[in-house]
Amino acid sequence: MEIPDGLCTKLTAICIKPRSLLWALDRGKDDEYATERDSITIINKVGSGQFADVYLGKIGQSVSVAVKIQNRDNVTTSAFLDEAQILKTLQHPNIIPLKGICSEREPVYILTEYMCNGRLSLFLREGSGRDLTQHQLIRIGAQIADAMAYMEKEKFVHRNLGARNILVGDQNRVKISGFGMTKATNDPDFNYRKGLKMAIKWMAPEVLLYNKYSSKADVWSFGIVLIEIFTKGKEPYDGIPSKESFEKVQRGYRIPRPDNCPTEVYDVICNCWQTNSHSRPTFDYLNTFLHDYNDS
Ligand SMILES: Nc1ncnc2c1ncn2[C@@H]1O[C@H](COP(=O)(O)OP(=O)(O)OP(=O)(O)O)[C@@H](O)[C@H]1O
């Protein structure tokens, strides 16, 4: 180690590797998640995203899983595997669990629990989610807040929260997915987002203006997710193009209260959209608020 005048000095403390470096060393390593590609049966396609096509499949004869197959044109193997590394670390009942990784050759497969009702936005818009009561809708919001409070505590920022990235299983159970942009706050690439398609209407102003991510930026996105829930999957800022909606937000405009959203909940949503990120509530508060609201 060099002291400021350039002379050598003795090392006094252990150099702690940032989590992303530890992951890089760990990536692709054989562990309990390593799964042989030949043990997977693909059944049918259930969706596709920027980085992967997703299929319903089986491991062996019985376990149903979602098989996420790397799109090699849009994502490198190491970047694709980063999402799996995040899933190994984050374990919560409302976060999609990792079931396996097939990384012996490209394209890599990431296996997760299969969520039979697909993405929340479509479930609310076109599926049986159309008939949910106000109480059930708040219950869905509370499950998401629970998972986000856990991420906040673990110091992870999702950076791409939206109803499109929340999956629905049976009995209206929801799990957060779409961790392709998630970062630990101590990651040296924390604010890096080059080459990613961004969902402007979900993003906090400080992210759009200064690339400044934090749990409080996720809180802004969560406010938008609650609006998606109460409007049964409608696109936020209905009919207004992304760029114009952001200009309106900068002038102080906020999405109005949806008809079936209680005023007390709408007030909290508006707090999630405070321009000053420090004035927004924590996920810990939002989680307690939504659970208490439903129980009262
Ligand atoms: N575990 C799952 N169970 C059921 N369907 C899933 C599952 N995972 C993904 N899907 C479906 O596949 C679609 C694409 O998945 P995902 O969003 O994870 O892809 P991606 O390319 O990594 O992400 P993105 O483009 O959102 O950044 C989802 O919107 C959903 O419809």
Short mmCIF file of C-alpha atoms and ligand atoms in Angstrom, two decimals:
data_model
loop_
_atom_site.label_atom_id
_atom_site.label_comp_id
_atom_site.label_asym_id
_atom_site.label_seq_id
_atom_site.Cartn_x
_atom_site.Cartn_y
_atom_site.Cartn_z
CA MET A 1 0.00 0.00 0.00
CA GLU A 2 1.28 3.54 -0.75
CA ILE A 3 0.88 6.48 1.60
CA PRO A 4 0.12 9.85 -0.08
CA ASP A 5 3.81 10.82 -0.43
CA GLY A 6 4.39 7.65 -2.49
CA LEU A 7 6.39 5.68 0.08
CA CYS A 8 5.50 2.07 0.84
CA THR A 9 3.76 1.24 4.11
CA LYS A 10 2.58 -1.90 5.85
CA LEU A 11 -0.98 -3.15 5.15
CA THR A 12 -3.08 -2.51 8.24
CA ALA A 13 -6.53 -3.87 7.30
CA ILE A 14 -7.93 -6.69 5.20
CA CYS A 15 -9.19 -5.51 1.82
CA ILE A 16 -12.86 -6.58 1.63
CA LYS A 17 -13.90 -7.59 -1.88
CA PRO A 18 -17.12 -5.93 -3.11
CA ARG A 19 -19.98 -8.42 -3.39
CA SER A 20 -19.99 -8.28 -7.21
CA LEU A 21 -16.35 -9.43 -7.34
CA LEU A 22 -17.10 -12.33 -5.03
CA TRP A 23 -20.00 -13.22 -7.31
CA ALA A 24 -17.79 -13.05 -10.39
CA LEU A 25 -15.52 -15.64 -8.79
CA ASP A 26 -18.52 -17.75 -7.81
CA ARG A 27 -20.45 -17.49 -11.09
CA GLY A 28 -21.00 -20.77 -12.93
CA LYS A 29 -19.49 -22.74 -10.03
CA ASP A 30 -21.03 -26.10 -9.29
CA ASP A 31 -23.30 -25.83 -6.26
CA GLU A 32 -26.70 -27.16 -5.22
CA TYR A 33 -28.30 -25.17 -8.08
CA ALA A 34 -26.20 -26.76 -10.88
CA THR A 35 -28.65 -28.76 -13.02
CA GLU A 36 -28.00 -30.94 -16.05
CA ARG A 37 -29.59 -29.60 -19.20
CA ASP A 38 -30.66 -33.14 -20.20
CA SER A 39 -32.87 -33.39 -17.12
CA ILE A 40 -35.06 -30.49 -18.39
CA THR A 41 -38.16 -31.01 -20.55
CA ILE A 42 -39.47 -27.88 -22.26
CA ILE A 43 -43.28 -27.82 -22.50
CA ASN A 44 -44.40 -24.47 -23.95
CA LYS A 45 -43.41 -20.81 -24.21
CA VAL A 46 -44.95 -18.54 -21.58
CA GLY A 47 -43.27 -15.21 -22.24
CA SER A 48 -40.27 -13.32 -23.44
CA GLY A 49 -38.28 -10.30 -22.34
CA GLN A 50 -35.27 -8.28 -23.36
CA PHE A 51 -32.78 -10.94 -22.23
CA ALA A 52 -34.62 -14.25 -22.40
CA ASP A 53 -37.44 -16.39 -23.69
CA VAL A 54 -39.30 -18.12 -20.89
CA TYR A 55 -40.87 -21.60 -21.06
CA LEU A 56 -42.89 -23.84 -18.78
CA GLY A 57 -40.73 -26.90 -18.22
CA LYS A 58 -40.06 -29.81 -15.92
CA ILE A 59 -37.00 -30.97 -14.02
CA GLY A 60 -37.08 -34.77 -14.29
CA GLN A 61 -40.59 -36.20 -14.35
CA SER A 62 -42.41 -33.98 -11.91
CA VAL A 63 -41.22 -30.53 -10.77
CA SER A 64 -42.71 -27.71 -12.90
CA VAL A 65 -40.37 -24.78 -13.38
CA ALA A 66 -40.05 -21.66 -15.49
CA VAL A 67 -37.08 -22.13 -17.82
CA LYS A 68 -35.51 -18.82 -18.73
CA ILE A 69 -33.30 -19.25 -21.79
CA GLN A 70 -30.58 -16.65 -22.39
CA ASN A 71 -30.98 -14.52 -25.51
CA ARG A 72 -27.33 -14.42 -26.56
CA ASP A 73 -27.88 -11.44 -28.92
CA ASN A 74 -28.88 -9.19 -26.01
CA VAL A 75 -27.00 -10.38 -22.93
CA THR A 76 -23.62 -11.90 -22.13
CA THR A 77 -23.48 -15.14 -20.15
CA SER A 78 -21.87 -13.45 -17.16
CA ALA A 79 -24.47 -10.65 -17.06
CA PHE A 80 -27.27 -13.21 -17.43
CA LEU A 81 -25.86 -15.30 -14.58
CA ASP A 82 -25.70 -12.21 -12.35
CA GLU A 83 -29.50 -12.41 -12.04
CA ALA A 84 -29.20 -15.99 -10.78
CA GLN A 85 -26.54 -14.89 -8.28
CA ILE A 86 -28.96 -12.26 -6.95
CA LEU A 87 -31.67 -14.92 -6.60
CA LYS A 88 -29.27 -17.17 -4.65
CA THR A 89 -28.78 -14.31 -2.20
CA LEU A 90 -32.34 -13.02 -1.88
CA GLN A 91 -34.67 -15.48 -0.20
CA HIS A 92 -38.13 -14.31 0.78
CA PRO A 93 -41.65 -15.77 0.32
CA ASN A 94 -42.51 -12.94 -2.10
CA ILE A 95 -39.35 -13.14 -4.22
CA ILE A 96 -39.23 -15.67 -7.05
CA PRO A 97 -37.11 -18.63 -5.85
CA LEU A 98 -34.25 -20.01 -7.90
CA LYS A 99 -34.63 -23.75 -8.67
CA GLY A 100 -31.56 -24.40 -10.78
CA ILE A 101 -29.01 -23.21 -13.33
CA CYS A 102 -27.86 -25.03 -16.49
CA SER A 103 -24.62 -23.29 -17.38
CA GLU A 104 -22.51 -26.13 -18.83
CA ARG A 105 -23.01 -24.58 -22.30
CA GLU A 106 -24.68 -21.57 -23.94
CA PRO A 107 -27.44 -20.51 -24.04
CA VAL A 108 -27.62 -20.67 -20.26
CA TYR A 109 -30.90 -21.72 -18.60
CA ILE A 110 -32.08 -20.18 -15.31
CA LEU A 111 -34.80 -22.23 -13.61
CA THR A 112 -37.26 -20.56 -11.22
CA GLU A 113 -40.57 -21.49 -9.60
CA TYR A 114 -43.32 -21.50 -12.24
CA MET A 115 -46.01 -18.88 -11.49
CA CYS A 116 -49.24 -20.12 -13.09
CA ASN A 117 -50.95 -16.72 -13.47
CA GLY A 118 -48.06 -14.93 -15.19
CA ARG A 119 -47.25 -11.26 -14.89
CA LEU A 120 -49.35 -9.10 -12.55
CA SER A 121 -50.12 -6.41 -15.14
CA LEU A 122 -51.79 -8.91 -17.50
CA PHE A 123 -53.45 -10.86 -14.67
CA LEU A 124 -55.18 -7.65 -13.51
CA ARG A 125 -56.02 -6.47 -17.02
CA GLU A 126 -57.18 -9.66 -18.70
CA GLY A 127 -57.11 -12.53 -16.19
CA SER A 128 -59.07 -13.40 -13.08
CA GLY A 129 -57.43 -10.41 -11.37
CA ARG A 130 -60.14 -8.24 -12.97
CA ASP A 131 -62.58 -9.43 -10.29
CA LEU A 132 -60.40 -8.76 -7.23
CA THR A 133 -61.88 -6.71 -4.39
CA GLN A 134 -60.23 -3.60 -2.92
CA HIS A 135 -59.12 -5.69 0.08
CA GLN A 136 -57.48 -8.29 -2.19
CA LEU A 137 -55.75 -5.57 -4.21
CA ILE A 138 -54.26 -4.03 -1.06
CA ARG A 139 -53.18 -7.51 0.03
CA ILE A 140 -51.19 -7.81 -3.23
CA GLY A 141 -49.55 -4.42 -2.57
CA ALA A 142 -48.69 -5.53 0.98
CA GLN A 143 -46.94 -8.70 -0.29
CA ILE A 144 -44.79 -6.61 -2.64
CA ALA A 145 -43.99 -4.14 0.17
CA ASP A 146 -42.96 -7.07 2.39
CA ALA A 147 -40.43 -8.30 -0.18
CA MET A 148 -39.16 -4.78 -0.83
CA ALA A 149 -38.73 -4.12 2.92
CA TYR A 150 -36.57 -7.25 3.00
CA MET A 151 -34.49 -5.99 0.03
CA GLU A 152 -34.15 -2.56 1.68
CA LYS A 153 -32.86 -4.26 4.85
CA GLU A 154 -30.43 -6.42 2.81
CA LYS A 155 -29.26 -3.28 0.95
CA PHE A 156 -30.35 -4.34 -2.52
CA VAL A 157 -32.03 -2.01 -5.00
CA HIS A 158 -34.31 -3.61 -7.62
CA ARG A 159 -34.11 -0.69 -10.11
CA ASN A 160 -36.84 -2.09 -12.40
CA LEU A 161 -39.92 -2.48 -10.23
CA GLY A 162 -43.21 -2.57 -12.15
CA ALA A 163 -46.29 -4.81 -12.33
CA ARG A 164 -44.69 -6.38 -15.45
CA ASN A 165 -41.97 -7.76 -13.15
CA ILE A 166 -44.29 -9.20 -10.52
CA LEU A 167 -45.55 -12.74 -11.06
CA VAL A 168 -48.80 -14.25 -9.80
CA GLY A 169 -49.20 -17.80 -8.55
CA ASP A 170 -52.29 -19.44 -7.08
CA GLN A 171 -54.48 -17.78 -4.43
CA ASN A 172 -53.32 -14.30 -5.50
CA ARG A 173 -49.84 -14.93 -4.12
CA VAL A 174 -47.31 -12.65 -5.80
CA LYS A 175 -43.53 -12.81 -6.13
CA ILE A 176 -41.15 -10.18 -7.41
CA SER A 177 -38.98 -11.14 -10.41
CA GLY A 178 -37.06 -9.27 -13.11
CA PHE A 179 -33.82 -8.92 -11.14
CA GLY A 180 -31.70 -8.33 -14.25
CA MET A 181 -30.95 -4.75 -13.14
CA THR A 182 -30.79 -5.38 -9.39
CA LYS A 183 -27.62 -4.33 -7.60
CA ALA A 184 -26.25 -4.41 -4.09
CA THR A 185 -25.66 -0.86 -2.89
CA ASN A 186 -21.95 -1.62 -2.38
CA ASP A 187 -21.55 -2.80 -6.00
CA PRO A 188 -19.01 -0.67 -7.91
CA ASP A 189 -21.38 -0.78 -10.94
CA PHE A 190 -24.29 0.38 -8.80
CA ASN A 191 -25.34 3.30 -11.02
CA TYR A 192 -24.47 1.61 -14.33
CA ARG A 193 -27.33 1.14 -16.78
CA LYS A 194 -25.93 1.59 -20.29
CA GLY A 195 -27.67 -0.43 -22.99
CA LEU A 196 -30.77 -1.23 -20.94
CA LYS A 197 -34.29 -0.42 -22.10
CA MET A 198 -35.72 1.81 -19.42
CA ALA A 199 -39.31 2.07 -18.22
CA ILE A 200 -39.44 5.87 -17.86
CA LYS A 201 -42.94 6.07 -16.34
CA TRP A 202 -41.80 4.01 -13.33
CA MET A 203 -38.58 5.88 -12.69
CA ALA A 204 -37.92 8.47 -9.99
CA PRO A 205 -36.87 11.93 -11.21
CA GLU A 206 -33.37 11.63 -9.67
CA VAL A 207 -32.83 8.42 -11.67
CA LEU A 208 -33.90 10.04 -14.94
CA LEU A 209 -31.96 13.24 -14.29
CA TYR A 210 -28.82 12.06 -12.48
CA ASN A 211 -28.78 8.23 -12.69
CA LYS A 212 -29.04 8.20 -8.88
CA TYR A 213 -30.46 4.89 -7.65
CA SER A 214 -31.46 4.04 -4.06
CA SER A 215 -34.20 2.19 -2.17
CA LYS A 216 -36.06 5.52 -2.27
CA ALA A 217 -36.04 5.35 -6.08
CA ASP A 218 -37.63 1.88 -5.74
CA VAL A 219 -40.21 3.50 -3.40
CA TRP A 220 -41.20 5.90 -6.22
CA SER A 221 -41.65 2.91 -8.58
CA PHE A 222 -43.67 1.10 -5.89
CA GLY A 223 -46.09 4.08 -5.81
CA ILE A 224 -46.61 3.55 -9.56
CA VAL A 225 -47.11 -0.20 -9.00
CA LEU A 226 -49.89 0.56 -6.47
CA ILE A 227 -51.59 2.71 -9.12
CA GLU A 228 -51.26 -0.18 -11.63
CA ILE A 229 -52.90 -2.43 -9.03
CA PHE A 230 -55.84 -0.09 -8.31
CA THR A 231 -56.42 0.61 -12.02
CA LYS A 232 -56.33 -3.16 -12.76
CA GLY A 233 -53.22 -3.09 -14.91
CA LYS A 234 -53.78 0.12 -16.88
CA GLU A 235 -50.65 1.82 -18.21
CA PRO A 236 -49.71 4.65 -15.81
CA TYR A 237 -50.19 8.24 -17.08
CA ASP A 238 -52.86 6.81 -19.36
CA GLY A 239 -52.37 7.92 -22.96
CA ILE A 240 -49.52 10.37 -22.17
CA PRO A 241 -46.20 9.49 -23.88
CA SER A 242 -43.27 8.76 -21.52
CA LYS A 243 -41.26 11.93 -22.18
CA GLU A 244 -44.29 14.21 -21.72
CA SER A 245 -45.35 12.40 -18.56
CA PHE A 246 -41.92 13.06 -17.07
CA GLU A 247 -42.08 16.74 -18.04
CA LYS A 248 -45.48 16.94 -16.32
CA VAL A 249 -44.09 15.22 -13.20
CA GLN A 250 -41.26 17.76 -13.07
CA ARG A 251 -43.89 20.53 -13.12
CA GLY A 252 -45.58 18.90 -10.10
CA TYR A 253 -48.24 16.72 -11.79
CA ARG A 254 -49.04 13.41 -10.07
CA ILE A 255 -51.36 10.57 -11.22
CA PRO A 256 -54.82 11.25 -9.72
CA ARG A 257 -56.47 8.88 -7.21
CA PRO A 258 -58.07 5.87 -8.93
CA ASP A 259 -61.77 5.44 -8.00
CA ASN A 260 -61.31 2.34 -5.85
CA CYS A 261 -58.16 3.53 -4.04
CA PRO A 262 -58.90 4.62 -0.44
CA THR A 263 -57.89 8.24 0.29
CA GLU A 264 -55.53 7.17 3.12
CA VAL A 265 -53.70 4.81 0.73
CA TYR A 266 -53.58 7.48 -2.00
CA ASP A 267 -52.00 9.93 0.47
CA VAL A 268 -49.24 7.39 1.13
CA ILE A 269 -48.80 6.82 -2.62
CA CYS A 270 -48.33 10.59 -3.08
CA ASN A 271 -45.64 10.49 -0.38
CA CYS A 272 -43.81 7.85 -2.45
CA TRP A 273 -43.66 10.54 -5.17
CA GLN A 274 -42.05 13.31 -3.12
CA THR A 275 -39.47 15.05 -5.30
CA ASN A 276 -36.98 14.94 -2.43
CA SER A 277 -36.16 11.23 -2.15
CA HIS A 278 -35.36 11.55 1.58
CA SER A 279 -38.96 12.65 2.27
CA ARG A 280 -40.38 9.41 0.83
CA PRO A 281 -41.42 6.64 3.25
CA THR A 282 -39.26 3.55 3.75
CA PHE A 283 -40.46 0.12 2.59
CA ASP A 284 -40.48 -0.88 6.23
CA TYR A 285 -43.13 1.82 6.86
CA LEU A 286 -45.08 0.97 3.66
CA ASN A 287 -45.15 -2.70 4.59
CA THR A 288 -46.51 -2.03 8.08
CA PHE A 289 -48.99 0.55 6.75
CA LEU A 290 -50.50 -1.74 4.09
CA HIS A 291 -50.70 -4.78 6.38
CA ASP A 292 -52.29 -2.72 9.18
CA TYR A 293 -54.68 -1.04 6.75
CA ASN A 294 -56.00 -4.38 5.55
CA ASP A 295 -56.29 -5.80 9.07
CA SER A 296 -58.19 -2.78 10.43
N1 LIG B 1 -41.33 -17.83 -13.08
C1 LIG B 1 -42.17 -17.55 -14.07
N2 LIG B 1 -43.39 -18.12 -14.13
C2 LIG B 1 -44.25 -17.81 -15.14
N3 LIG B 1 -43.96 -16.92 -16.12
C3 LIG B 1 -42.77 -16.31 -16.12
C4 LIG B 1 -41.80 -16.60 -15.10
N4 LIG B 1 -40.69 -15.86 -15.34
C5 LIG B 1 -40.96 -15.13 -16.43
N5 LIG B 1 -42.19 -15.40 -16.92
C6 LIG B 1 -42.82 -14.79 -18.11
O1 LIG B 1 -41.82 -14.45 -19.06
C7 LIG B 1 -41.78 -13.01 -19.26
C8 LIG B 1 -40.33 -12.57 -19.44
O2 LIG B 1 -39.57 -12.87 -18.28
P1 LIG B 1 -38.52 -11.85 -17.69
O3 LIG B 1 -39.20 -10.51 -17.50
O4 LIG B 1 -37.91 -12.44 -16.48
O5 LIG B 1 -37.49 -11.77 -18.88
P2 LIG B 1 -36.19 -10.88 -19.06
O6 LIG B 1 -35.83 -10.88 -20.51
O7 LIG B 1 -35.10 -11.32 -18.13
O8 LIG B 1 -36.59 -9.48 -18.46
P3 LIG B 1 -36.98 -8.03 -18.92
O9 LIG B 1 -37.16 -7.91 -20.39
O10 LIG B 1 -38.29 -7.83 -18.14
O11 LIG B 1 -35.89 -7.18 -18.36
C9 LIG B 1 -42.47 -12.43 -18.02
O12 LIG B 1 -43.00 -11.18 -18.26
C10 LIG B 1 -43.54 -13.49 -17.75
O13 LIG B 1 -44.64 -13.31 -18.61
#
